[in-house]
Amino acid sequence: MLASSHSASTAHLCARCLRSYATVTKLPQNRAPKKLAPRRTLAPSAVTRDASVEKTSTPLSTVSGVLRVYKPRTPGLRHLKRPVNDHLWKGEPYKKLTFPKKGHGLGGRNNRGRITTRHRGGGHKRRIRMVDFQRFSPGGHTVDRIEYDPNRSAHIALLTNQKSGDKSYIVAADGMRAGDTVHSYRAGIPAELLKSMGGVMDPGVLATKTALRGNCLPIRLIPMGTQIYCVGSQKDRAAVFCRSAGTYAIVVSKEENRKKVKEVVVRLQSGEVRKVDPDACATIGVASNPNFHFRQLGKAGRARWLGRRPTVRGVAMNTVDHPHGGGRGKTKGNKPPVSPWGILAKSGYKTRDKRKVNRQLVKERPRMQGKRQAVTK
């Protein structure tokens, strides 16, 4: 009797209720279910938002000074810091001025397959941008956009010749933006500009009209004390100095002979003072991306993406692999620090041949030789 009554009471329940572990209770017939009071709602005001408006989520990155830091959703993002460069082009590069990087020093090996540069290999595939370091094309050039270049620390600018329409890449100056106009005066001063000065080349007026950010001039036409980058060393050659991010040189002096500039002395970013040819090229300004050295990669994998392999200490190797290797404990055996090939690594040991004198050098760059630089107040 009990079994039949139990089966009769559960027959009307659906299979979904039977599968759940919740207790099913039956209300008496003479008792109506209690009515719930309606939920109080706030009157619409300017403070309450409309349901159609999306809720603002927590930002995944914030700008701290000149760097962008990220919310630590993963361990690799906790220490990641990048310079803020929101003006960069978001698309692909100009394909006609690029070619794939294949077989160009992959893994730090030479043409014989021997490793000549350690700690290189792997990394993401790249395309080489053909950057114009000579700037021989005269006339005005319009800056189309500022792009990121994976092969250098500075940014590059895509230019369009206003007369011919030819495209070219140059190292962008700090503060250069899309829409700017730059000129190159390596081929000489245009007749229109010379006519506007009354037919006489006045150095002061010429500097006012030509020494502008991004313009390329022979270094003899640049006023002293001007910040320059992409500096050449010889006539009709490409730029070789101050091409990385945030670097610049300063024109220190000019040596004249019978009202003709014979040599120009510049001070490089390292502090070295040297002579350059007066007809060598130089670009006005500072190389772009000056906050590049403040960045932090955040994880070892990001260094591998850049093609950098791990660096192993000599004391962690065996005796056969490094002069510091072997032994008991963390000691290099009472030896001076040397390279894997036995060359002294500290104490200012010089490896340059004494017969190969740099005749263009005026003052060597300061070498601290392992000492801390004194802080000047």
PDB file of C-alpha atoms in Angstrom, residues 12-13 17-18 20-26:
ATOM      1  CA  HIS A  12       3.055  13.134 -12.126  1.00  0.00           C
ATOM      2  CA  LEU A  13       6.636  14.448 -11.714  1.00  0.00           C
ATOM      3  CA  CYS A  17      12.569  16.771 -11.344  1.00  0.00           C
ATOM      4  CA  LEU A  18      13.467  13.166 -10.654  1.00  0.00           C
ATOM      5  CA  SER A  20      17.560  16.616  -9.393  1.00  0.00           C
ATOM      6  CA  TYR A  21      18.463  16.227  -5.755  1.00  0.00           C
ATOM      7  CA  ALA A  22      16.112  18.989  -4.608  1.00  0.00           C
ATOM      8  CA  THR A  23      13.136  18.093  -2.385  1.00  0.00           C
ATOM      9  CA  VAL A  24       9.730  18.500  -4.061  1.00  0.00           C
ATOM     10  CA  THR A  25       6.938  19.646  -1.745  1.00  0.00           C
ATOM     11  CA  LYS A  26       3.215  19.910  -2.540  1.00  0.00           C
TER      12      LYS A  26
END
